[in-house]
mmCIF file of N, CA and C in Angstrom:
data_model
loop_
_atom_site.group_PDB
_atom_site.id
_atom_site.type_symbol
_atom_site.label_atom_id
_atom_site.label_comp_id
_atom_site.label_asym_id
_atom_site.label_seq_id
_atom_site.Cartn_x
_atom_site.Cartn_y
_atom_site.Cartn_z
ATOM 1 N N UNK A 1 29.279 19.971 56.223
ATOM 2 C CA UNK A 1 29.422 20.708 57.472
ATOM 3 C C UNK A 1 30.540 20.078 58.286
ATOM 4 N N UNK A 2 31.773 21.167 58.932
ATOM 5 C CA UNK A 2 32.889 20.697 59.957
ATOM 6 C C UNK A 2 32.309 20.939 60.904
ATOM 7 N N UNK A 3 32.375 20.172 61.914
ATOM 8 C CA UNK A 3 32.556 20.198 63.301
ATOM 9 C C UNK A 3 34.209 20.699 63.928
ATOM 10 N N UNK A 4 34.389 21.720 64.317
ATOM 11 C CA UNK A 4 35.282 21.944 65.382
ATOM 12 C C UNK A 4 35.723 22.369 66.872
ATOM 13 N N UNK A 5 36.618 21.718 67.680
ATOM 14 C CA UNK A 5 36.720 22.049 68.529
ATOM 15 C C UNK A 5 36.722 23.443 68.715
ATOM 16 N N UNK A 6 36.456 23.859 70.107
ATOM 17 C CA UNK A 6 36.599 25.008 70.476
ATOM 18 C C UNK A 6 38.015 25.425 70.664
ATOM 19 N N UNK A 7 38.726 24.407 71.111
ATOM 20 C CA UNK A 7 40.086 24.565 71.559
ATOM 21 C C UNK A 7 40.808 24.520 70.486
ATOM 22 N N UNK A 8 40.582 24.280 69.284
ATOM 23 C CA UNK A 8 41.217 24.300 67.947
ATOM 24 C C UNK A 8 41.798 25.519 67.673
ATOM 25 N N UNK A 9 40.998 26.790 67.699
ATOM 26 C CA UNK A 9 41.421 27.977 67.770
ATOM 27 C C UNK A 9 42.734 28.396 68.656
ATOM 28 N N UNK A 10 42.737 27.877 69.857
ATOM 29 C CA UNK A 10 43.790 28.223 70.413
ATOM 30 C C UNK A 10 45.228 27.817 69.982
ATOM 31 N N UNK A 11 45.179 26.288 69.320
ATOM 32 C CA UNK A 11 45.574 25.924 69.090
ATOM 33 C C UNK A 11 46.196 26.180 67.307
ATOM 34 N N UNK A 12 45.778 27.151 67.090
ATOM 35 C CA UNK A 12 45.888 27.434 65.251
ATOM 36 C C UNK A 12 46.754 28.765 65.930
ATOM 37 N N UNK A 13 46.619 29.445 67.198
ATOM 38 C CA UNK A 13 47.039 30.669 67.444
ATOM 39 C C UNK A 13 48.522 30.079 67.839
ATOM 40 N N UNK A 14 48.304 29.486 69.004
ATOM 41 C CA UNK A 14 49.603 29.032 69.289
ATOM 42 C C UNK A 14 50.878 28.292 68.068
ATOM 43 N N UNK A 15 50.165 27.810 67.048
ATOM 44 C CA UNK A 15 50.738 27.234 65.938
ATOM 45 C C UNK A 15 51.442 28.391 64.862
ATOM 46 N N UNK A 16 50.410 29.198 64.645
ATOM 47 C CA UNK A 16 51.281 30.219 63.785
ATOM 48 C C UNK A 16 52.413 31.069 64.741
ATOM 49 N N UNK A 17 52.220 31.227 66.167
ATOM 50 C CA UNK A 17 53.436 31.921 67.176
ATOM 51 C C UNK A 17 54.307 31.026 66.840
ATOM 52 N N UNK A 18 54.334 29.614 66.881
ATOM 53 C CA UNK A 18 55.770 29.143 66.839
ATOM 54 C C UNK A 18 56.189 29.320 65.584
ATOM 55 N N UNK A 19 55.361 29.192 64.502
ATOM 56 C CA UNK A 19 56.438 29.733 62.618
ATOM 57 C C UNK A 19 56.658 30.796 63.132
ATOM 58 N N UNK A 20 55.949 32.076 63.769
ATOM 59 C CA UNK A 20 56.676 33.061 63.692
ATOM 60 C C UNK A 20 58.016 33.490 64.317
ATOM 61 N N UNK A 21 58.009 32.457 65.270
ATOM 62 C CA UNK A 21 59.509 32.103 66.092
ATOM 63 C C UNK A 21 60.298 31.611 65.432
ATOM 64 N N UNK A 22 59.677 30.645 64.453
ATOM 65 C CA UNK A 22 60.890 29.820 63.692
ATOM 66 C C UNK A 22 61.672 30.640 62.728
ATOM 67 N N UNK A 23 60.257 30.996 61.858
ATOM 68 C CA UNK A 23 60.840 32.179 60.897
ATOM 69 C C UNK A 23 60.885 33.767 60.900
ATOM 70 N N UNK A 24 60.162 34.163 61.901
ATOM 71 C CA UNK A 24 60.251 36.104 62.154
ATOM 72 C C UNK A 24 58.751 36.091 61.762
ATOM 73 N N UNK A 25 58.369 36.996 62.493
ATOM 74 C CA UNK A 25 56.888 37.534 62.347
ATOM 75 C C UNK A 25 56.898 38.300 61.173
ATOM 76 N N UNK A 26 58.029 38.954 60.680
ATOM 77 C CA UNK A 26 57.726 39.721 59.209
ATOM 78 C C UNK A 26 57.681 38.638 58.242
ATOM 79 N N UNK A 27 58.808 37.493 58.236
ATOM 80 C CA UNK A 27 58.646 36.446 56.988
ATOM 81 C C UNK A 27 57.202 36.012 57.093
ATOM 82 N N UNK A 28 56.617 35.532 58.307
ATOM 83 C CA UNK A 28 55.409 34.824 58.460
ATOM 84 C C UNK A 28 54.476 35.805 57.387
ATOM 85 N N UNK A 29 54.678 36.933 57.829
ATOM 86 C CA UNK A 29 53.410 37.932 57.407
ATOM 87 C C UNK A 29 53.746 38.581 56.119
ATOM 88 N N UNK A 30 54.363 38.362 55.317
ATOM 89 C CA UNK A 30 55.105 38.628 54.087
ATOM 90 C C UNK A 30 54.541 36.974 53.505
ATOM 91 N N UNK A 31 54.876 35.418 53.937
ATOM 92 C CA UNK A 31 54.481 34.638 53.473
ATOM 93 C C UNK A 31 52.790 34.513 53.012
ATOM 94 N N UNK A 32 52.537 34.814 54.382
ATOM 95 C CA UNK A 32 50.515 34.578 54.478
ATOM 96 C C UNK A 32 50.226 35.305 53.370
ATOM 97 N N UNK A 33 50.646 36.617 53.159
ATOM 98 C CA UNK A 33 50.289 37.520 52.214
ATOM 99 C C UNK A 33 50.132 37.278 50.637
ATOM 100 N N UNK A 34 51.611 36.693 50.691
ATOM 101 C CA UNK A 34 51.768 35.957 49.278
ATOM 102 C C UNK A 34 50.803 34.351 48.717
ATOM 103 N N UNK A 35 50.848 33.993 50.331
ATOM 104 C CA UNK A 35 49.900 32.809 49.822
ATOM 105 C C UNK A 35 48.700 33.646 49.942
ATOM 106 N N UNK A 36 48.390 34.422 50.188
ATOM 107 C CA UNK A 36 46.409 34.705 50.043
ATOM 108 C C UNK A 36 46.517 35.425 48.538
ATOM 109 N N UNK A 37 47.444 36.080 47.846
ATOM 110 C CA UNK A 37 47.357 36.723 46.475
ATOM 111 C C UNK A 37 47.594 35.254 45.726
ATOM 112 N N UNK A 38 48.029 34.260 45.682
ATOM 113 C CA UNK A 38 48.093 32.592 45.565
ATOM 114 C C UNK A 38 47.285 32.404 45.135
ATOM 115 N N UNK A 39 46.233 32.221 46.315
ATOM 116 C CA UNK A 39 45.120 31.436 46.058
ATOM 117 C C UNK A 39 43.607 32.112 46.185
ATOM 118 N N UNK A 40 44.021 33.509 45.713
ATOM 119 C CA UNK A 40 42.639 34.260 46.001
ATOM 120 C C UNK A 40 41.393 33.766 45.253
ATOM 121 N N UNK A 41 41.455 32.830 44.602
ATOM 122 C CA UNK A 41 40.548 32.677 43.618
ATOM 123 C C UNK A 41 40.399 31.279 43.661
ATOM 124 N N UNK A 42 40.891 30.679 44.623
ATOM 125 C CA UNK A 42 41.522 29.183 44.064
ATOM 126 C C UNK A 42 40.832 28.314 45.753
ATOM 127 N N UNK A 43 40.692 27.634 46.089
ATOM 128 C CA UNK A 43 40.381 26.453 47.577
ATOM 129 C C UNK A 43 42.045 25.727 47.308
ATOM 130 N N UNK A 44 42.865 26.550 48.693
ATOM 131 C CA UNK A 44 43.763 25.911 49.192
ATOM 132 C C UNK A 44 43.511 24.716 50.268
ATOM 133 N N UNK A 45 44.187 24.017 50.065
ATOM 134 C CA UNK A 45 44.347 22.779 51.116
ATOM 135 C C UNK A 45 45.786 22.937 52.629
ATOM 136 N N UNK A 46 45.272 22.322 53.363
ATOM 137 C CA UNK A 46 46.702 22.464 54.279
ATOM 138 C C UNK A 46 47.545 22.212 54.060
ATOM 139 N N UNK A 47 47.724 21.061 52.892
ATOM 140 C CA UNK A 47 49.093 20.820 52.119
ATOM 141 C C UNK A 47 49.631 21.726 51.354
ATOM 142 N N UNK A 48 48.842 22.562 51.006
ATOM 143 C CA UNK A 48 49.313 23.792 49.911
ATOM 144 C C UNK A 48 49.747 24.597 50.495
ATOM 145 N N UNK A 49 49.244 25.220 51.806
ATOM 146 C CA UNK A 49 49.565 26.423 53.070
ATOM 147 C C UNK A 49 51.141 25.885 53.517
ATOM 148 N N UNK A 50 50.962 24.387 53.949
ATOM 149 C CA UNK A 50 52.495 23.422 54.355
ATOM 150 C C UNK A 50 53.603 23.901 53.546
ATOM 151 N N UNK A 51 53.201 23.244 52.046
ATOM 152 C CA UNK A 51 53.958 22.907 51.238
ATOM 153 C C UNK A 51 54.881 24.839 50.552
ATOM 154 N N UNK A 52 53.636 26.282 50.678
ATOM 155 C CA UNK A 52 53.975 27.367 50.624
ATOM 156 C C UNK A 52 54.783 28.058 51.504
ATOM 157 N N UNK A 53 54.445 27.510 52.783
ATOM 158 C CA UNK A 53 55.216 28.037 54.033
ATOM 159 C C UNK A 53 56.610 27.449 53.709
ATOM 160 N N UNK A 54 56.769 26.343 53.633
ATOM 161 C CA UNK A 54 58.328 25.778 53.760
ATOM 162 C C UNK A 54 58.858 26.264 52.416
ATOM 163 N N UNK A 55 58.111 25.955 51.277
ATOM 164 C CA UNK A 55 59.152 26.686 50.390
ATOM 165 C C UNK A 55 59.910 28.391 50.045
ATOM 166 N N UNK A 56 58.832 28.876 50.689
ATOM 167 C CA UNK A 56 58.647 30.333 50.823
ATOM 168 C C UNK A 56 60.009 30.655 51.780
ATOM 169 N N UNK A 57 60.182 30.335 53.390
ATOM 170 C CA UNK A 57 61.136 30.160 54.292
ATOM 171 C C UNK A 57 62.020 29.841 54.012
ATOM 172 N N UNK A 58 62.104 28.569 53.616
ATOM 173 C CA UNK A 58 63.298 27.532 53.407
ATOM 174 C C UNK A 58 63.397 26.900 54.912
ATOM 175 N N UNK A 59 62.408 26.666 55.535
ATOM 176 C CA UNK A 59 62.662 25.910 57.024
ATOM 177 C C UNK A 59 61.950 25.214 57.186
ATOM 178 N N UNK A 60 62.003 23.857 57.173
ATOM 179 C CA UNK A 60 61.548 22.528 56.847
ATOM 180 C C UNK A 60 60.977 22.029 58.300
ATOM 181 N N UNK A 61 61.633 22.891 59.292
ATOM 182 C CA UNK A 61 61.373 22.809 60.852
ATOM 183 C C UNK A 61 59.636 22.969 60.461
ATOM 184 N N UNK A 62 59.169 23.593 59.994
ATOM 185 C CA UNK A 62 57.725 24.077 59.591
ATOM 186 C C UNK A 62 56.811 22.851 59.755
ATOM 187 N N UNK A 63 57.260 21.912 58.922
ATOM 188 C CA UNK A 63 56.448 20.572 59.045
ATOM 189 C C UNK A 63 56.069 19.933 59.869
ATOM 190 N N UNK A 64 57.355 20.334 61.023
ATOM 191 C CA UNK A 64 57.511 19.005 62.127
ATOM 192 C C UNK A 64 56.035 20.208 63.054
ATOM 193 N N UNK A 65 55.929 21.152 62.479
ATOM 194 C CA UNK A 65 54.859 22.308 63.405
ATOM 195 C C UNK A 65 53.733 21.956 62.847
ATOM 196 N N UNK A 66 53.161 21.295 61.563
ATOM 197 C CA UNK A 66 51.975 21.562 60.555
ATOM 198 C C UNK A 66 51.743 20.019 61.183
ATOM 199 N N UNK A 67 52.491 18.840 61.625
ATOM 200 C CA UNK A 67 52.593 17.906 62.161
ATOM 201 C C UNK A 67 51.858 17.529 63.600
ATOM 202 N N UNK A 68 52.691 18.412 64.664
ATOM 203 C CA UNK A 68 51.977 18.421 65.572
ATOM 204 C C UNK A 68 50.690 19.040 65.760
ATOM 205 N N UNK A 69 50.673 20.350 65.708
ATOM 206 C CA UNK A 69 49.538 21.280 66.252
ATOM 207 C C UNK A 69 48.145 21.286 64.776
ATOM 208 N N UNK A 70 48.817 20.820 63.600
ATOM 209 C CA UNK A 70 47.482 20.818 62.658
ATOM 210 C C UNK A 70 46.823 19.469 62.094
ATOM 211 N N UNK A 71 47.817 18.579 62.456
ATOM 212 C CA UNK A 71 47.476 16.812 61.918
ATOM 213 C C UNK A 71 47.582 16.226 63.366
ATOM 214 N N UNK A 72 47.997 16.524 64.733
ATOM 215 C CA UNK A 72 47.577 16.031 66.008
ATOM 216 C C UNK A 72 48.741 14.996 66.591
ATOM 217 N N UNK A 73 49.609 14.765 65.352
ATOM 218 C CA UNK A 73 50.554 13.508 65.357
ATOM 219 C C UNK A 73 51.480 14.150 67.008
ATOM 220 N N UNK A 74 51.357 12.989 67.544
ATOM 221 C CA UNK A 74 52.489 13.137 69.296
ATOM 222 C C UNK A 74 53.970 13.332 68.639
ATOM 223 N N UNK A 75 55.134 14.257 68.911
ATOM 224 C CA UNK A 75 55.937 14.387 68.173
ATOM 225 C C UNK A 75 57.109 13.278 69.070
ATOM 226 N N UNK A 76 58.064 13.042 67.874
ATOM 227 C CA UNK A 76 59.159 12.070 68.531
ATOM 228 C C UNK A 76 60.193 12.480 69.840
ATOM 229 N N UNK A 77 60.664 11.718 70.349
ATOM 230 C CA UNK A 77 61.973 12.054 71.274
ATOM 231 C C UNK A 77 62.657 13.000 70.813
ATOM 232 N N UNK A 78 63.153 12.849 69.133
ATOM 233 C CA UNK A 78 64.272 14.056 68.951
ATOM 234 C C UNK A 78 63.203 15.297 68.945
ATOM 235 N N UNK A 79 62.167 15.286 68.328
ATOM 236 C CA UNK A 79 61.748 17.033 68.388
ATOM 237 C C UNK A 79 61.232 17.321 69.789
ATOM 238 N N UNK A 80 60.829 16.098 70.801
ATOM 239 C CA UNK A 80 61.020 16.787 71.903
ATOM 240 C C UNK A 80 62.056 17.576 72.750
ATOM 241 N N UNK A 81 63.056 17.016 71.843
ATOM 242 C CA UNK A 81 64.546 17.735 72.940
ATOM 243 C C UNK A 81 64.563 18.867 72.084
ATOM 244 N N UNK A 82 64.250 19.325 71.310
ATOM 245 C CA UNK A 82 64.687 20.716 70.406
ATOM 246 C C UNK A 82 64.089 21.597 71.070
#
């Protein structure tokens, strides 16, 4: 059994808005798609969703997002100025 925040949710919402900024709301939703025919059968991990998103895109910016808002990590000086 997980325990999760309540505020987690908001926070998974706000997380996929910024890929979809990074990469277009159609790539996003063209990606998700392809990863759920992926792994329809299969227990993906967040590394697999990570590791599908960036290769799928080609925007590595993705990580520094799967970084903050899904692993909690405080992000550095440089991705604060971006």
């Amino acid at each position: 059994f997980r325990r999760v925040l309540f505020r987690s949710y908001g926070k998974g919402a706000q997380f996929f808005a910024r890929v979809a900024a990074l990469i277009g709301e159609d790539k996003l939703r063209e990606q998700m798609a392809a990863f759920f025919n992926s792994y329809s059968l299969q227990t993906a991990s967040t590394n697999d969703l990570e590791n599908f998103l960036v290769a799928g895109s080609g925007v590595d910016g993705i990580r520094q997002l799967f970084s903050r808002y899904v692993y909690g990590r405080k992000p550095s000086a440089d991705e604060e100025q971006k």
